[in-house]
C-alpha positions as a printed Julia matrix, in Angstrom:
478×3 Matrix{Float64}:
 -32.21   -0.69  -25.95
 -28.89   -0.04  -25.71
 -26.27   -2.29  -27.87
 -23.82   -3.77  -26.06
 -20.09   -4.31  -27.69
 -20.02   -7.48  -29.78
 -19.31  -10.88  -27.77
 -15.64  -11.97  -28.56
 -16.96  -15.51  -29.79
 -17.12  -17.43  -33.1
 -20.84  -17.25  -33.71
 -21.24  -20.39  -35.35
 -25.03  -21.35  -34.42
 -27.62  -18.61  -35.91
 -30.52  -19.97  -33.61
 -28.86  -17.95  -30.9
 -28.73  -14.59  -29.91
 -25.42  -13.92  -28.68
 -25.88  -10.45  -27.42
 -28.18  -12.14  -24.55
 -25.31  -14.44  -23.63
 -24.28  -11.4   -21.88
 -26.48   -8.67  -21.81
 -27.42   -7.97  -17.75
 -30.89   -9.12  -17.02
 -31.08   -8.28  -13.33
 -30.87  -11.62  -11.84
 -27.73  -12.3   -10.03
 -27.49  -16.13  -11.29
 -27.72  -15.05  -14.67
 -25.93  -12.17  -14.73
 -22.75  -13.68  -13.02
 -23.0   -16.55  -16.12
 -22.92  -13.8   -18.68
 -20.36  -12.43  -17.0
 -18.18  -15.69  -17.26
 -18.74  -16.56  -20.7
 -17.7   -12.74  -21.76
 -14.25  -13.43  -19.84
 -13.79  -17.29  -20.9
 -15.09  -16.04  -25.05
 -11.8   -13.69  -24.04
  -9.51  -16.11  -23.21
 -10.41  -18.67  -25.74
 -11.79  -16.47  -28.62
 -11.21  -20.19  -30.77
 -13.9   -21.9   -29.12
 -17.8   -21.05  -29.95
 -20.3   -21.83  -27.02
 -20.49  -25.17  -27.4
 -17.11  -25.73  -26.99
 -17.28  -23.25  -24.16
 -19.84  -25.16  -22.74
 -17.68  -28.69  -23.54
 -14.63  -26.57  -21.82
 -16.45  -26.28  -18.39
 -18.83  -29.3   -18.36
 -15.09  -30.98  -18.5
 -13.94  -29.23  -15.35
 -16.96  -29.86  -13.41
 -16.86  -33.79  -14.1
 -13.24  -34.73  -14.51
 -11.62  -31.58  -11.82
 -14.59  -30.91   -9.48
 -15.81  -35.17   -9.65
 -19.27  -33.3   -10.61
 -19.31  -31.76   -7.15
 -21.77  -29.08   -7.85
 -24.74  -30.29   -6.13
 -25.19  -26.91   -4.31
 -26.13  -25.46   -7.95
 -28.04  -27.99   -9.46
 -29.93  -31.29   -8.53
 -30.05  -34.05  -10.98
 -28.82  -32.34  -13.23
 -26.99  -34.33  -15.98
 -23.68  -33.81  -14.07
 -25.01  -34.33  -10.36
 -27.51  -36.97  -10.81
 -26.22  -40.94   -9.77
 -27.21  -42.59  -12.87
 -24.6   -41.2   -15.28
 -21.5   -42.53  -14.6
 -17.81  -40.13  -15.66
 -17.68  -39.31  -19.42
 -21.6   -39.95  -19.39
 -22.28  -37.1   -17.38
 -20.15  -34.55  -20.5
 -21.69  -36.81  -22.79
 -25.92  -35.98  -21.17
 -24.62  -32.8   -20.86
 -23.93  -31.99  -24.09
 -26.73  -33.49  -26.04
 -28.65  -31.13  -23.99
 -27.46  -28.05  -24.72
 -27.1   -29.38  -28.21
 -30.7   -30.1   -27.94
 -31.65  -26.14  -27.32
 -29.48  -24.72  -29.63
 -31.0   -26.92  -32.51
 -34.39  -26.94  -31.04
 -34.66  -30.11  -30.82
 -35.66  -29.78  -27.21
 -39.54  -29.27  -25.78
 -40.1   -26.03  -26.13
 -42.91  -23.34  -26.84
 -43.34  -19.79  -27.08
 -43.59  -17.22  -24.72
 -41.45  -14.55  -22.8
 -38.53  -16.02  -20.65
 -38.45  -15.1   -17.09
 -35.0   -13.6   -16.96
 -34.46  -12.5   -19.95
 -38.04  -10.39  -20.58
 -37.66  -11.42  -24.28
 -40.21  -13.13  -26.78
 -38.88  -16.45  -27.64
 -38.91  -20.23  -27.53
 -39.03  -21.15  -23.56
 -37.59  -24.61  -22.34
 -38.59  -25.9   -18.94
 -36.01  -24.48  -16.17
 -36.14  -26.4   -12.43
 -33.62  -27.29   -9.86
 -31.77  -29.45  -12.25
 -30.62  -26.85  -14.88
 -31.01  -23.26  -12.73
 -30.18  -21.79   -9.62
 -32.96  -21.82   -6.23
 -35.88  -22.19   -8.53
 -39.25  -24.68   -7.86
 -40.12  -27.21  -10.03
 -42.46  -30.37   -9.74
 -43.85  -31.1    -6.7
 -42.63  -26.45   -5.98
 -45.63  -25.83   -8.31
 -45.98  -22.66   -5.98
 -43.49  -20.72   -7.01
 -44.85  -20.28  -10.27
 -47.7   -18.24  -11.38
 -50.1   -20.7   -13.22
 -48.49  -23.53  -11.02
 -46.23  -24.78  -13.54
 -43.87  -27.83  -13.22
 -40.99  -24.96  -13.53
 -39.42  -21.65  -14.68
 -39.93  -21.36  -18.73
 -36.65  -20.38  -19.41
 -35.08  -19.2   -23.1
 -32.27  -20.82  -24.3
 -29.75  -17.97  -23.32
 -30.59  -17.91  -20.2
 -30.1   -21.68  -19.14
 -26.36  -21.4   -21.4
 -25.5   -18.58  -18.58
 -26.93  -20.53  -15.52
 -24.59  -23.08  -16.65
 -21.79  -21.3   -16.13
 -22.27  -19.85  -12.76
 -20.32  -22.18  -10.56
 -17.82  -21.42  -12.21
 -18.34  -17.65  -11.53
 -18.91  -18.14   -7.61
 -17.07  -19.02   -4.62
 -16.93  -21.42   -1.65
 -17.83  -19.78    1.67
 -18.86  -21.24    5.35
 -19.95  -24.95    2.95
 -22.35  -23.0     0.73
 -22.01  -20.79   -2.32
 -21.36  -17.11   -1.94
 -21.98  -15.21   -5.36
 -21.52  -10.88   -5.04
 -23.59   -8.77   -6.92
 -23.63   -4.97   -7.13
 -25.77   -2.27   -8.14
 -22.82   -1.37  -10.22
 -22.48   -3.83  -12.8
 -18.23   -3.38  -13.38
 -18.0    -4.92  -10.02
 -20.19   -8.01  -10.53
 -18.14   -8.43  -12.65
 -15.25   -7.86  -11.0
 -15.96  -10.17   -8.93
 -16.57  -12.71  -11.68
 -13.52  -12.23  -12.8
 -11.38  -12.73  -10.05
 -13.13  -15.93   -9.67
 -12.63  -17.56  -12.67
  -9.11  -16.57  -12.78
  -8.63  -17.96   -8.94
 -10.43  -21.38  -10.73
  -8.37  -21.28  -13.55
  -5.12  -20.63  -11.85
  -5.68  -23.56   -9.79
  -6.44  -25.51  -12.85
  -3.27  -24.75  -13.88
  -1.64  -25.91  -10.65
  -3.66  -29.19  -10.82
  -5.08  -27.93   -7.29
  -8.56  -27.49   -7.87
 -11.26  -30.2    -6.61
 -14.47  -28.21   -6.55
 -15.71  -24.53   -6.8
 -13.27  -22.02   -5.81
 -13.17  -20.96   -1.98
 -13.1   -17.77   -0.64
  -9.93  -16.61    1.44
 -12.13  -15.22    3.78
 -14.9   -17.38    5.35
 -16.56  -15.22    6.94
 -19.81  -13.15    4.25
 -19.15   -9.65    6.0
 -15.12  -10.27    5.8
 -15.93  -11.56    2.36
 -17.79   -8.2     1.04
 -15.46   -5.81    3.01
 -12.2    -7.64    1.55
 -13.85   -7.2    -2.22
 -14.54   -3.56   -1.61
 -11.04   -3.42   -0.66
 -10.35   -4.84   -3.67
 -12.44   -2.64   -5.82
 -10.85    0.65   -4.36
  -7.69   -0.42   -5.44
  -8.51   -1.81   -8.58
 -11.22    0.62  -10.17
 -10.43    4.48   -9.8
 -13.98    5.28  -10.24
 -14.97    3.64   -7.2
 -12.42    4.89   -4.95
 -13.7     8.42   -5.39
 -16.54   10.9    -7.08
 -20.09   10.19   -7.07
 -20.18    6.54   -7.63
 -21.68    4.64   -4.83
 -22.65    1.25   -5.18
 -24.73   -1.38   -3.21
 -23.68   -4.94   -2.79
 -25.26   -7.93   -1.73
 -23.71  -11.41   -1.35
 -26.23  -14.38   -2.08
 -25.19  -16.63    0.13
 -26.59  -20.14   -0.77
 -27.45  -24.11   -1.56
 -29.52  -25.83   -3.89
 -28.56  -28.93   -2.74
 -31.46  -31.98   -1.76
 -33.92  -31.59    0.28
 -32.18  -28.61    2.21
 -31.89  -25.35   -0.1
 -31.73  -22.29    1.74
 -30.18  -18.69    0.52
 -29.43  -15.67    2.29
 -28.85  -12.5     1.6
 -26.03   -9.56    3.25
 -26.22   -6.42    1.53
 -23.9    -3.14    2.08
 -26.27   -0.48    1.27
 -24.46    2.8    -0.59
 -24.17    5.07    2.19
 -22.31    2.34    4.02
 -19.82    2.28    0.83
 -19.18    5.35    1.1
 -18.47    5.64    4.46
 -15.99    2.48    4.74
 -14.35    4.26    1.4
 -14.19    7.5     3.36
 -12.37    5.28    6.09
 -10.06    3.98    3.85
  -8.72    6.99    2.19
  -5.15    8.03    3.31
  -5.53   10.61    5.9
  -7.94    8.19    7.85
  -7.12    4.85    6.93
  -4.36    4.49    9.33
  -6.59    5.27   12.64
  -9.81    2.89   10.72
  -7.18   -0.03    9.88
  -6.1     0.03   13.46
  -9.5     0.23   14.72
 -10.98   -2.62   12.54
  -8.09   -5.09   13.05
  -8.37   -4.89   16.61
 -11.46   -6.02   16.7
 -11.16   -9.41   14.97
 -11.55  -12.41   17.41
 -11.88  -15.86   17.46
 -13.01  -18.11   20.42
  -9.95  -20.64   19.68
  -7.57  -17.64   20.17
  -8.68  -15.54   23.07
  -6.53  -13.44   24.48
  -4.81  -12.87   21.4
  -3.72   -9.03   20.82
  -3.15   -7.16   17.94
   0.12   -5.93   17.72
   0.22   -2.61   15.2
   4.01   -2.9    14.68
   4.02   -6.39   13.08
   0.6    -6.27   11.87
   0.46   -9.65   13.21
  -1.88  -11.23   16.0
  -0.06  -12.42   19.26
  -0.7   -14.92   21.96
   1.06  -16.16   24.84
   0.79  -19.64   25.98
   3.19  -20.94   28.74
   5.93  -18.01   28.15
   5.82  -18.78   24.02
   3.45  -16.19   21.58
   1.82  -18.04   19.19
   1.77  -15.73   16.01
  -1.05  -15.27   13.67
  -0.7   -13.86   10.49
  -3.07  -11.84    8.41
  -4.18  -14.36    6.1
  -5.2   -16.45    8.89
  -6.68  -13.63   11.49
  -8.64  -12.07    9.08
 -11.0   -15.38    8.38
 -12.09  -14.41   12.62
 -15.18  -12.3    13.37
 -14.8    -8.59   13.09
 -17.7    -7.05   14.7
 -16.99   -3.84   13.23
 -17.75   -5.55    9.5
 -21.21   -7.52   11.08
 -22.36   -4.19   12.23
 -21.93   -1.86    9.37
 -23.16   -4.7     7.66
 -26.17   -5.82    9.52
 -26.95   -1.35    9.62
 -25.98   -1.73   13.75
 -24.55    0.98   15.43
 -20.76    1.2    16.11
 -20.5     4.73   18.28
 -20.19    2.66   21.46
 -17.07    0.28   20.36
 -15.53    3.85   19.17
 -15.85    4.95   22.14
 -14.32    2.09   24.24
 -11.45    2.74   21.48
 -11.69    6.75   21.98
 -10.61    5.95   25.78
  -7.3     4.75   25.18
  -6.18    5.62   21.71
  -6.4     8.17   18.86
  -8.99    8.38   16.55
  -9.87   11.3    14.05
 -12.99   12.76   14.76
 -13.82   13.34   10.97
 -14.52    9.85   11.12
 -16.64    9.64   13.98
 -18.22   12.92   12.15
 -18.91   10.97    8.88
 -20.03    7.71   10.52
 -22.92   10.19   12.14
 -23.97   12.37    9.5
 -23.88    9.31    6.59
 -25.07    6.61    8.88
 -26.91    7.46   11.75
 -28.09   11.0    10.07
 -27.0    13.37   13.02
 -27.24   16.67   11.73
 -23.77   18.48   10.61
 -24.61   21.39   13.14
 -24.68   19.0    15.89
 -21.8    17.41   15.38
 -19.87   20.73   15.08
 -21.56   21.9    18.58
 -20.35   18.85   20.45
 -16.99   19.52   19.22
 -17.34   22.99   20.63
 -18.31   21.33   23.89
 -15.41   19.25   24.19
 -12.97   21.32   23.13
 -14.9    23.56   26.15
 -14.93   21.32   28.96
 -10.78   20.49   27.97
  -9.8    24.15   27.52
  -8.05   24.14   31.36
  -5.51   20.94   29.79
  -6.24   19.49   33.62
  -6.11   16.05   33.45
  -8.05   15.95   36.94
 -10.69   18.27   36.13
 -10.69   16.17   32.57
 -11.47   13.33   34.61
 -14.02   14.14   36.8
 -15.99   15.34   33.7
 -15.24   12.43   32.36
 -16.76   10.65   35.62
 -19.77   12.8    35.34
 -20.51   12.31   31.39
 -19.92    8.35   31.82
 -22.6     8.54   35.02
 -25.49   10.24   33.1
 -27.86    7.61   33.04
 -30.89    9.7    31.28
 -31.23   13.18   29.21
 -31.66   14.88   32.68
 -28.62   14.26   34.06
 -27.4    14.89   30.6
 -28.71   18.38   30.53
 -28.07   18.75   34.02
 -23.93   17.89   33.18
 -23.88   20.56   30.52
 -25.82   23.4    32.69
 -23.31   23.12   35.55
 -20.24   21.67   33.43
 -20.6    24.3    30.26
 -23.4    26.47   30.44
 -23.02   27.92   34.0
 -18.76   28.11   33.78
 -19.07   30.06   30.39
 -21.12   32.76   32.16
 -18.99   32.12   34.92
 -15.91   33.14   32.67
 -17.77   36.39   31.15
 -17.63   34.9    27.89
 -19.87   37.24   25.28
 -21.61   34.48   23.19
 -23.43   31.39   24.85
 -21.82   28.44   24.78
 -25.57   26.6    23.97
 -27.93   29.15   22.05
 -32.26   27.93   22.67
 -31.53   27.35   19.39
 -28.37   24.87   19.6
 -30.61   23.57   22.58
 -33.87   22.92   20.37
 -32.55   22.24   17.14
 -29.37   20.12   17.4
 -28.67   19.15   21.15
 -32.29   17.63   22.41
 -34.6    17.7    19.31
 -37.92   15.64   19.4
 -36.93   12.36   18.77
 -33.14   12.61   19.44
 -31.64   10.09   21.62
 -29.69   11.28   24.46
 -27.3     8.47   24.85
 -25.8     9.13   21.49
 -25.03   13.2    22.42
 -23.62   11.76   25.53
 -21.5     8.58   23.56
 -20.02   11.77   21.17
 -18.96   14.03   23.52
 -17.73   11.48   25.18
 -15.29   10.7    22.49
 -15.1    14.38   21.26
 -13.9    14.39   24.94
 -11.03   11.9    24.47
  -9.89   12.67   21.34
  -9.11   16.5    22.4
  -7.22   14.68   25.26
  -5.01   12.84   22.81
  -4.7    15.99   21.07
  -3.35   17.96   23.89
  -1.07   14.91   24.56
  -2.58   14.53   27.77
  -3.88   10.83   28.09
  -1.58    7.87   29.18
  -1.22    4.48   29.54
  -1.23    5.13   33.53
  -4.31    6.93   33.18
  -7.82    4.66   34.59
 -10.41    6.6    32.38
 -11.79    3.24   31.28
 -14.96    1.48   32.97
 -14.88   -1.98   33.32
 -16.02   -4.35   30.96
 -14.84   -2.65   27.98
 -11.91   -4.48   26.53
 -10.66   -4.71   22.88
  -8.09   -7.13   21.56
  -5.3    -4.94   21.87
């Protein structure tokens, strides 16, 4: 096993094993603990755990009022019987309890941790969604809870301090990669310290952004700006945000993960020669129900909305808490060709993207791609607007892959012999292979040419405002 740099602490208690303060074990609860006590042992390399311990069971009862019910149920802090210093007071016997073993305990391996040791009994009042009593089930030979070593239930203690409000439950991120769990960890207990410091904190941090897929999307953002590794090469990390309450009678958690090929198409998006048409894309589709109507304006970068002759203006830090349904679909692995599309009608958008999005998402072949591009640029090569159009009209009115294939016979194939043109413009081959494979869906070679359509429009500067190439029902907020 590998050895992990030395924990910045003074190591004053020899029952424990310091290097599984930290080490990452795989569960997100733990793991985001660790993570705290290796930035806290940092910032206050005076204090051993105990006094780390003392340090946050402090903040919990005399900042947060021992609001953290959504972590732990009667638990020393959260239970009604112990009344202000009481609750640091329980506390701390506790945890003094397992480091001198004074606590039940027997031997055995813990469940996070993997290790042989001495276990203590772990339920809802000392870890994180776990069963105990009457939640025998959960556990294998129907314990009363999760045997737990001594390590483990130190990190659990910290995690509130490592997550974040979101939505009025917990939101904790986790990746594949561990520098940005703990990345995340980090900016969260500085965010809780700073407002410490301020004398503005009452409770677990919350997150800026209230919504879980604005949430992950904003950290990524984050991450590419903050760690060079992720923003290019071959790293490409998963994340999933736990989303969830332990509190009474009602715990629940829920998971939203952004699987790696999604990362790395939303960091292919947000390299320079895209992010300008993505960002545009992305913030015109936020929208709230209290603000309808609103339009984003690309100048200002602001939201705007008339009411009686006066625009209400809505600022970043305000618009992007809305719904974006461009984040819930790459999220929730739905499809996003047709609201590029609606966007292909009236505005720029580089094709590379729509060419990434459909190789790394949807898994369109590369050939494909390249021989709807060929078709577009095809069907534009007279720079007619009318004759543009009325393809346009006759793409938009396939309604199955026979009218499909019936558009490209008498739109492409048929001119291009027409023309005396040497090669075919679609080979068997481009026919069979890449156009109409088995199990190809023919709405998606129409939705691409479409915008292949549009975009070598834009190109040739030949689309305007003026121009009604747009069916109905397919507004953005813009």
């Amino acid at each position: 096993m590998k050895k992990l740099k030395p924990l910045n602490m003074k190591q004053t208690y020899k029952t424990i094993d310091y290097e599984w303060l930290i080490r990452p074990t795989g569960d997100p609860f733990a793991d985001a603990g660790g993570f705290a006590i290796e930035y806290l042992s940092k910032r206050f390399p005076e204090k051993d755990i105990l006094e780390l311990i003392d340090y946050v069971t402090k903040i919990y009862v005399e900042k947060w009022k021992g609001k953290i019910n959504a972590f732990f149920l009667n638990s020393k802090i959260t239970q009604p019987a112990f009344k202000g210093p009481k609750k640091i007071d329980e506390t701390l016997k506790y945890f003094k309890g397992l480091i001198s073993e004074t606590e039940l305990s027997e031997i055995g391996y813990c469940r996070i941790t993997g290790r042989e040791t001495k276990l203590f009994p772990g339920g809802r009042d000392n870890s994180v969604m776990t069963g105990s009593g009457t939640l025998i089930n959960f556990h294998h030979f129907f314990q009363k809870g999760i045997a737990l070593s001594r390590e483990a239930l130190i990190r659990i203690h910290f995690v509130p301090f490592a997550c974040q409000q979101l939505q009025g439950k917990i939101m904790l991120l986790q990746s594949s990669e561990k520098e940005l769990s703990k990345l995340f960890v980090r900016h969260t207990v500085e965010q809780n310290l700073h407002e410490i410091g301020l004398g503005l904190s009452d409770g677990v941090a919350k997150s800026n952004l209230n919504k879980p897929a604005n949430a992950i999307f904003g950290f990524v953002d984050q991450a590419l700006s903050q760690l060079a590794k992720f923003g290019e090469g071959h790293v490409l990390p998963s994340l999933t945000l736990y989303h969830f309450t332990n509190f009474g009678a009602t715990p629940e958690i829920q998971l939203y993960q952004l699987p790696a090929n999604a990362f790395l198409f939303y960091r292919t998006c947000m390299q320079a020669r895209f992010s300008e048409d993505w960002q545009l894309f992305v913030r015109s589709h936020y929208f709230d129900g209290k603000h309808k109507g609103a339009r984003y304006n690309s100048v200002s970068g602001k939201f705007e909305l008339v009411k009686s002759k006066e625009t209400e203006i809505v600022e970043p830090g305000e618009y992007k808490k809305w719904t974006n349904p461009i984040y819930d679909k790459l999220l929730n692995a739905e499809n996003i060709r047709r609201d590029i599309l609606r966007w292909s009608r009236k505005h720029p958008f580089k094709f590379e993207i729509v060419s990434i999005y459909q190789q790394n998402i949807i898994g369109m072949k590369k050939e494909t791609i390249a021989k709807i591009k060929e078709l577009a640029a095809f069907l534009v090569r007279e720079e007619d607007i009318e004759k543009a159009k009325k393809r346009i009209k006759a793409l938009d009115g396939a309604k199955n892959a026979s009218e499909l294939r019936r558009f490209l016979l008498k739109q492409a194939i048929s001119p291009n012999y027409q023309e005396g043109n040497k090669n075919p413009i679609i080979s068997v081959n481009d026919y069979v292979d890449y156009l109409f494979p088995d199990g190809s869906y023919w709405a998606e070679i129409r939705d691409i040419l479409l915008i292949a359509v549009y975009q070598e429009l834009h190109e040739k500067d030949l689309l305007s405002d003026d121009l009604e190439l747009e069916p109905e029902n397919e507004a953005i907020n813009e």
